[in-house]
Structures are given as structure tokens and as C-alpha cells.
CSV table of C-alpha atoms and ligand atoms in Angstrom, one decimal:
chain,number,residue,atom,x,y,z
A,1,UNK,CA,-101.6,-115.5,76.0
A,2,UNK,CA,-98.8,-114.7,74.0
A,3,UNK,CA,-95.4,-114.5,75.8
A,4,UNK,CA,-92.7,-112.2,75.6
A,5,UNK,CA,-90.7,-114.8,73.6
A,6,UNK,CA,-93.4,-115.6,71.5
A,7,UNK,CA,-94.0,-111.6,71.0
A,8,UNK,CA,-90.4,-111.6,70.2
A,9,UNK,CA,-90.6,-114.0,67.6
A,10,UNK,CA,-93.7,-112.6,66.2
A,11,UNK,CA,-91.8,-109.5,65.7
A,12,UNK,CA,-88.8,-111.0,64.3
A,13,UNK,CA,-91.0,-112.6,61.1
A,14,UNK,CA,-93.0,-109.7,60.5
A,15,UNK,CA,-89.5,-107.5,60.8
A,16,UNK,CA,-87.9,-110.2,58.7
A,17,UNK,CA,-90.2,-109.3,55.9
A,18,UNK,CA,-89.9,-105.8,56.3
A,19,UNK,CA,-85.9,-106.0,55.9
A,20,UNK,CA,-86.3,-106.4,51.9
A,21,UNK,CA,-87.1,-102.7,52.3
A,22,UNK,CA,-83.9,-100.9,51.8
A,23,UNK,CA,-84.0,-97.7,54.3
A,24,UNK,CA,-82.3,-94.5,53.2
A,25,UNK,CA,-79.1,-94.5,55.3
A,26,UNK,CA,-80.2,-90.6,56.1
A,27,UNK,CA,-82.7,-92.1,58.7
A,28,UNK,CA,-79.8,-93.1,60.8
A,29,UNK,CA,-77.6,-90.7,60.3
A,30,UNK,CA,-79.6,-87.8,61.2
A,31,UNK,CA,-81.5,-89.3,63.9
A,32,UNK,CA,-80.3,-87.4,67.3
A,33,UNK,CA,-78.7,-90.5,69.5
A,34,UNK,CA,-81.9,-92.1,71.2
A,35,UNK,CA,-81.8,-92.4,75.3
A,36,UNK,CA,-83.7,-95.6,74.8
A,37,UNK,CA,-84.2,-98.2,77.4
A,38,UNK,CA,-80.7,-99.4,78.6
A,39,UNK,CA,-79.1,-97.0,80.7
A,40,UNK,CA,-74.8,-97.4,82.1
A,41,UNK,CA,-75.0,-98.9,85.5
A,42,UNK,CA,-73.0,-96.5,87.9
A,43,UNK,CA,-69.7,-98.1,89.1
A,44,UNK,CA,-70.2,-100.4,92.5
A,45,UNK,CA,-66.7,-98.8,93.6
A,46,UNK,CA,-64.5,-95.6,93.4
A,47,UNK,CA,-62.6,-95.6,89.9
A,48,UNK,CA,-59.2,-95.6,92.2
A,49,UNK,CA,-60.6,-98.4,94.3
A,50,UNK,CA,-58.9,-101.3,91.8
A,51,UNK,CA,-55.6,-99.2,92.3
A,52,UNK,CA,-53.2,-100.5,91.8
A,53,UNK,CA,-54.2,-103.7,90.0
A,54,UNK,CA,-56.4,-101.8,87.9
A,55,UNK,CA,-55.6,-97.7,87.5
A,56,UNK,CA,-58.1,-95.1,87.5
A,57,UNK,CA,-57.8,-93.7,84.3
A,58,UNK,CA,-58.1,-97.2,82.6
A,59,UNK,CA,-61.4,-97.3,84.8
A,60,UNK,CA,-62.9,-94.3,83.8
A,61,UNK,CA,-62.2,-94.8,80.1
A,62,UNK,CA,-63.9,-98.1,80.2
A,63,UNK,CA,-66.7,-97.7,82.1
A,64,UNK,CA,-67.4,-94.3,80.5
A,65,UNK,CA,-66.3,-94.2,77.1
A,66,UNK,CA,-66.3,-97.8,76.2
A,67,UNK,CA,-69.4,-99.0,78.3
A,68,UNK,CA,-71.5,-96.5,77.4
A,69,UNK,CA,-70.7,-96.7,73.5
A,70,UNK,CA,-72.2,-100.1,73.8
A,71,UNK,CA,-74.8,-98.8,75.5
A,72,UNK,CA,-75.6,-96.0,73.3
A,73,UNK,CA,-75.7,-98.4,70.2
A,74,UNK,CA,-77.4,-100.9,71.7
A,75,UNK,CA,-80.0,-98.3,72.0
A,76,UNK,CA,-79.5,-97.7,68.5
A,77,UNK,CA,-80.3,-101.4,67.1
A,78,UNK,CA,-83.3,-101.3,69.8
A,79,UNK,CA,-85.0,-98.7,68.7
A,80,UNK,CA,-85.9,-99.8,65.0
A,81,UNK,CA,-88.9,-102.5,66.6
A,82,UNK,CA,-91.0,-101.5,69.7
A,83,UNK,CA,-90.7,-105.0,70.8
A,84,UNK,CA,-87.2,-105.2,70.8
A,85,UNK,CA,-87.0,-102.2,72.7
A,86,UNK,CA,-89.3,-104.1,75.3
A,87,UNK,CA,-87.1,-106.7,75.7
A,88,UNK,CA,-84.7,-107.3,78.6
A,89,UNK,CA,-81.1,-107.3,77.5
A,90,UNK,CA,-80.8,-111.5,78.8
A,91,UNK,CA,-83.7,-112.3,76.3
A,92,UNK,CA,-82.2,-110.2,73.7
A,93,UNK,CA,-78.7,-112.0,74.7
A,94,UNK,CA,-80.2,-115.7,74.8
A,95,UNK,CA,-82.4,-115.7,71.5
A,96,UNK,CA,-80.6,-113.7,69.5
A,97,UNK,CA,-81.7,-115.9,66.7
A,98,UNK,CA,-85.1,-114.0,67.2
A,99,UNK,CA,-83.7,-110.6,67.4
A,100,UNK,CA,-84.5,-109.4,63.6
A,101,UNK,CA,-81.8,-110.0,61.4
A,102,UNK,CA,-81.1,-106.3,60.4
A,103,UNK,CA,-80.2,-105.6,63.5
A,104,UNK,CA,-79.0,-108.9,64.6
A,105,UNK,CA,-74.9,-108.0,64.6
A,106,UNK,CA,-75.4,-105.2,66.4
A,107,UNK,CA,-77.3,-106.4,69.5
A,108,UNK,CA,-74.7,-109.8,69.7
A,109,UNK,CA,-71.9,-107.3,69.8
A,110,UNK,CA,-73.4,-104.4,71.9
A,111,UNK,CA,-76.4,-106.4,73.8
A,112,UNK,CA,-72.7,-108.9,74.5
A,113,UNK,CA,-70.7,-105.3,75.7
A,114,UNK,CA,-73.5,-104.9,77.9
A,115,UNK,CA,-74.3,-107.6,79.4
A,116,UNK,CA,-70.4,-108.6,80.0
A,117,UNK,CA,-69.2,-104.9,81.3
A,118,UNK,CA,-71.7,-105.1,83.5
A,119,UNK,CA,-71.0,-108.3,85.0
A,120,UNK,CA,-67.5,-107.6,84.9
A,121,UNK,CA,-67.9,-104.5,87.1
A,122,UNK,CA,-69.8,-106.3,89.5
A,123,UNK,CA,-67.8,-109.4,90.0
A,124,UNK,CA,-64.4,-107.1,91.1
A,125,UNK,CA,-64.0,-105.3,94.6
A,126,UNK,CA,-61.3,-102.8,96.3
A,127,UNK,CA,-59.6,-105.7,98.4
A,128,UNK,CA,-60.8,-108.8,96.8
A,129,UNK,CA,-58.9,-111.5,95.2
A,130,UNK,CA,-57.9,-114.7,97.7
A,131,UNK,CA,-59.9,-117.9,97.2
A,132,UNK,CA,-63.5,-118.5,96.8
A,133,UNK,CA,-65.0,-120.7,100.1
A,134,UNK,CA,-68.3,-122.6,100.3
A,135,UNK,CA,-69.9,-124.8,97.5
A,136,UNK,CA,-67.9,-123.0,94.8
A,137,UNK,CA,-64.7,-123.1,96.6
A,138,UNK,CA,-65.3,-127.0,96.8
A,139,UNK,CA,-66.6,-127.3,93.1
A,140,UNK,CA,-63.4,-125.5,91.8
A,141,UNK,CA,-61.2,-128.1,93.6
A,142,UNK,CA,-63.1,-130.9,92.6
A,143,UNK,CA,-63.4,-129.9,89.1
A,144,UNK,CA,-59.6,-128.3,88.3
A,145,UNK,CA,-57.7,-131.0,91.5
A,146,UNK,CA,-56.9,-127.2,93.0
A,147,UNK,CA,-57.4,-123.3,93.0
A,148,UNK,CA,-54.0,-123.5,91.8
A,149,UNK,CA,-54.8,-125.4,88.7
A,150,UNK,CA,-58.1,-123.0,88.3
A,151,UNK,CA,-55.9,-120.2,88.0
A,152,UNK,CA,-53.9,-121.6,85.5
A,153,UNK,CA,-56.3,-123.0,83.6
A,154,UNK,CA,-58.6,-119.6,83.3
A,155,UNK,CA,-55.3,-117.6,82.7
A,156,UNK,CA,-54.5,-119.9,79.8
A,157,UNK,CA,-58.1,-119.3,78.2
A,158,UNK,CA,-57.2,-115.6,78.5
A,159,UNK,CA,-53.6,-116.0,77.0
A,160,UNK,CA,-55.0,-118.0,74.0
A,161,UNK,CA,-58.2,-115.8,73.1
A,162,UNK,CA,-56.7,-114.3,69.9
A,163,UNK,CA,-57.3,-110.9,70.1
A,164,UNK,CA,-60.4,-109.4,71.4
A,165,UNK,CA,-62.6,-111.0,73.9
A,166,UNK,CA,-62.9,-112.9,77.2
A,167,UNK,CA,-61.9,-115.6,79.3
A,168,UNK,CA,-64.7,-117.5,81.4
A,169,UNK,CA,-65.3,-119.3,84.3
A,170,UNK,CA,-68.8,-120.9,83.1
A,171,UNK,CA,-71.4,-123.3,84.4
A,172,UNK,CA,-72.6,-125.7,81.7
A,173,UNK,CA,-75.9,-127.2,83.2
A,174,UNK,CA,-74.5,-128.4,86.9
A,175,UNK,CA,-70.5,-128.4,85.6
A,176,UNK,CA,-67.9,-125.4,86.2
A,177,UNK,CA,-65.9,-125.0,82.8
A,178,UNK,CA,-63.0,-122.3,81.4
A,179,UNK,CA,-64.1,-121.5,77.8
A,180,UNK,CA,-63.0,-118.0,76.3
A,181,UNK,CA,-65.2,-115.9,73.9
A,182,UNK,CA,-63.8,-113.5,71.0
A,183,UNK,CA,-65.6,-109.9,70.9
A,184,UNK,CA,-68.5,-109.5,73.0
A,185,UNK,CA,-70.0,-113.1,72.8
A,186,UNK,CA,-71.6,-114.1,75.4
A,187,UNK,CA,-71.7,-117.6,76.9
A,188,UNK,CA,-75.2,-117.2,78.0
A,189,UNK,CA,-76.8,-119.4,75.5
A,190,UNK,CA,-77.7,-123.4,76.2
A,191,UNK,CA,-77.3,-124.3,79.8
A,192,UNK,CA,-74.9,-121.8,79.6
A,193,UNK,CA,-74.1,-119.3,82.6
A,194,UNK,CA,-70.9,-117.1,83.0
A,195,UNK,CA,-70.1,-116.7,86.4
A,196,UNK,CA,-66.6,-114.6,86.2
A,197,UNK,CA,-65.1,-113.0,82.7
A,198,UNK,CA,-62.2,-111.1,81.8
A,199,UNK,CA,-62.2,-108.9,79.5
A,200,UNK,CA,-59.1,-109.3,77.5
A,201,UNK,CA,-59.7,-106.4,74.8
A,202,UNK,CA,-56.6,-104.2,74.3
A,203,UNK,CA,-58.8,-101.4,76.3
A,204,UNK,CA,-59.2,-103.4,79.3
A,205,UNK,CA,-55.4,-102.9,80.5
A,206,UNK,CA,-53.3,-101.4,77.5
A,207,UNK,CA,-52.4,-97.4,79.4
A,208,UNK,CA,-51.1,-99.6,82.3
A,209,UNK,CA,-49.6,-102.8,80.8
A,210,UNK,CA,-49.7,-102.4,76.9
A,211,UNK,CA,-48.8,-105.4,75.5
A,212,UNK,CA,-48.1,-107.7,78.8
A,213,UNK,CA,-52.0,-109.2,78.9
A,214,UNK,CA,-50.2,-112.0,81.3
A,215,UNK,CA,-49.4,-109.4,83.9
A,216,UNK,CA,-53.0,-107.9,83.9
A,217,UNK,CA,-55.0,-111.2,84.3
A,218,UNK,CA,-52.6,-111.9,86.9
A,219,UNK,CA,-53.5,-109.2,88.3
A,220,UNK,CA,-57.2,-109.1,88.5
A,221,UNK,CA,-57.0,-111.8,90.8
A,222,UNK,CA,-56.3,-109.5,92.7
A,223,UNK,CA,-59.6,-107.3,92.5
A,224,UNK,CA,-62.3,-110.4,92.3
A,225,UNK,CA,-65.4,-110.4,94.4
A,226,UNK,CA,-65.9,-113.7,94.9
A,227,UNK,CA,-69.1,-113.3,97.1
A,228,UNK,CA,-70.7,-112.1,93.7
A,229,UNK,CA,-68.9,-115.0,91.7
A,230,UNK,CA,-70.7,-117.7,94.6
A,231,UNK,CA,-73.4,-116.0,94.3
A,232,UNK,CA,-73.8,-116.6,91.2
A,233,UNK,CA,-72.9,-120.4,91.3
A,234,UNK,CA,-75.3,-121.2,94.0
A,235,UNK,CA,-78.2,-119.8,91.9
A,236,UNK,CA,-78.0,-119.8,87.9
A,237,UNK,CA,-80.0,-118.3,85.6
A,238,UNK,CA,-79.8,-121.4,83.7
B,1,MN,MN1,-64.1,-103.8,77.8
């Protein structure tokens, strides 16, 4: 029986051979924008409810402009191979070295927008913040000495990310680590499993704190859910 992997890869030769072909650039440019398979996942929250870590406008902008445009071309890239339309967006995000390479760039970048957006929405709450309890709670101490030093060290990640991308709380097989990303990488590949991101584009806080990125990760601890975040830990998608 041949597996969805397997189909994957299947697809991924025969599309690799078909690539040579050089498509008139009309075929894309005229096609009307395809609905496809991957739809924006409605906001668990009002767009006010991050106020006033987070501001409404910056919330509506992002989920609905920026979100969906990585939606939409996801969409796009899927829609050239059945198969990879098929696919769920963690296979496409895990074997992207399957994912023909034609469209390889643009489902690692808008597969990545995706997948992190979507997590990212999820893993903040109106009234969250505080310090994560349970197993997670414990594994942060005994991994970083204290929440204190978690903070610190996942705040630096986000400083030091050179332009666009995110900051991580990961596991890495049974280990927490910080690591950042740039663009829309994911760190969803080998034993990896993010647990809690920032996003540190420009467009995450720019309208209400332009250049001060410092004050706006400080401030999203403010808005995280850590019941998703321990949720997460205590059982990986590894
Ligand atoms: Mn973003």
C-alpha cells in the first residue's frame, strides 16, 4: 500500500521531471485566485481581546491581510500537483524536500506563514501571561535554573533574529530549547516541535511600537496561553 509519504514522493520525481518544461507565465497570471484546500482559521478571541498588549488594528491586519496572503498563495503553490493539494500542511511542512522543487520556496515560506500564524493565534489569550504550572512549569526551571532566566533567554532569541522571523520555545526530542527562525521557517523538522513562537516580523507590532521590538516581546508575555503551550509539551507531534 503506498503511503501518503510515499505518494508524495512519487509525485515529487515524476513533477521533478516535468519542471524542465518551462510554463508560459500567462498560466499564472490569469488564473482567477484558487479557494484550494487551506482555509484562515477564525480568530480564537475578539481582535480587542489582546488590548492593550496587542491593539486591534495590528490584529485585524495580521490575521486578515497577512494570514490570509499566506494562505491564499499557499493555495497557489498547491494547486499545480493534485497530490500536493492532498497533503496536510505538517507533511508539506516536514518533507519539504519532497514538495516538488518548482514550488518548493513557496510552500517553506507560505506552508511556514501558515502553520506559525496559526499556532501563534492559538498559543495567546485575553488575560494570559503569568507562569506556566505542571510538567512544563518544572521542565522550564530545570532547563533555564528559572522562569526568570526563560524569559530572558527567549527575549534574547527574539532581539537577535536579524530581521524577519521568530523566536521559539522548542522541544528537540525530550529537551526544551530557545532557537529563533528567519522568515517563515519552521522548526518542525527532526525531533523538532515548537511549542510557543513570536513572530518578530515588522508587521507583528510596528502601528503600536514601530521600532521598539523589546517592548512588544515584553509584552506578549502578557497575552500567552500557557494551557495551549503545556499542552503542547505534554504531547509532541514529534
Ligand atoms: Mn506575522
Amino acid at each position: 500500500m503506498m503511503t501518503r509519504r510515499d505518494a508524495l514522493k512519487k509525485t515529487a520525481l515524476s513533477a521533478a521531471a516535468v519542471s524542465l518544461v518551462t510554463l508560459p507565465e500567462t498560466n499564472f497570471a490569469q488564473a482567477a485566485a484558487p479557494t484550494g484546500p487551506f482555509k484562515l482559521p477564525p480568530l480564537p478571541y475578539a481582535l480587542d481581546a489582546l488590548e492593550p498588549h496587542i491593539d486591534a488594528k495590528t490584529m485585524e491586519i495580521h490575521h486578515g491581510r497577512h494570514h490570509q496572503a499566506y494562505i491564499t498563495n499557499l493555495n497557489k503553490a498547491v494547486a499545480t500537483d493534485a497530490k500536493l493539494a492532498g497533503t496536510s500542511l505538517d507533511e508539506l511542512i516536514r518533507h519539504l524536500d519532497e514538495v516538488p522543487e518548482a514550488v518548493r520556496a513557496a510552500v517553506r515560506n507560505n506552508g511556514g506563514g501558515h502553520y506559525n500564524h496559526s499556532l501563534f493565534w492559538q498559543t495567546m489569550k485575553k488575560g494570559g501571561g503569568g507562569v506556566p504550572k505542571g510538567a512544563l512549569g518544572s521542565a522550564i526551571e530545570k532547563t533555564f535554573g528559572s522562569f526568570e532566566k526563560f524569559k530572558t533567554a527567549f527575549s534574547d532569541a527574539a532581539m537577535k533574529q536579524f530581521g524577519s522571523g521568530w523566536a521559539w520555545l522548542i522541544l528537540e526530542e525530550k529537551d526544551l530549547k530557545v532557537v529563533s527562525s528567519p522568515n517563515q521557517d519552521v522548526p518542525f523538522v527532526h525531533g523538532k516541535y515548537p511549542l510557543l513562537g513570536v513572530d518578530v516580523w515588522e508587521h507583528a507590532y510596528y502601528l503600536k511600537y514601530q521600532n521598539k521590538r523589546a517592548d512588544y516581546v515584553s509584552a506578549f508575555f502578557n497575552v500567552i496561553n500557557w494551557d495551549v503551550v503545556t499542552s503542547r509539551f505534554e504531547k509532541p507531534e514529534l
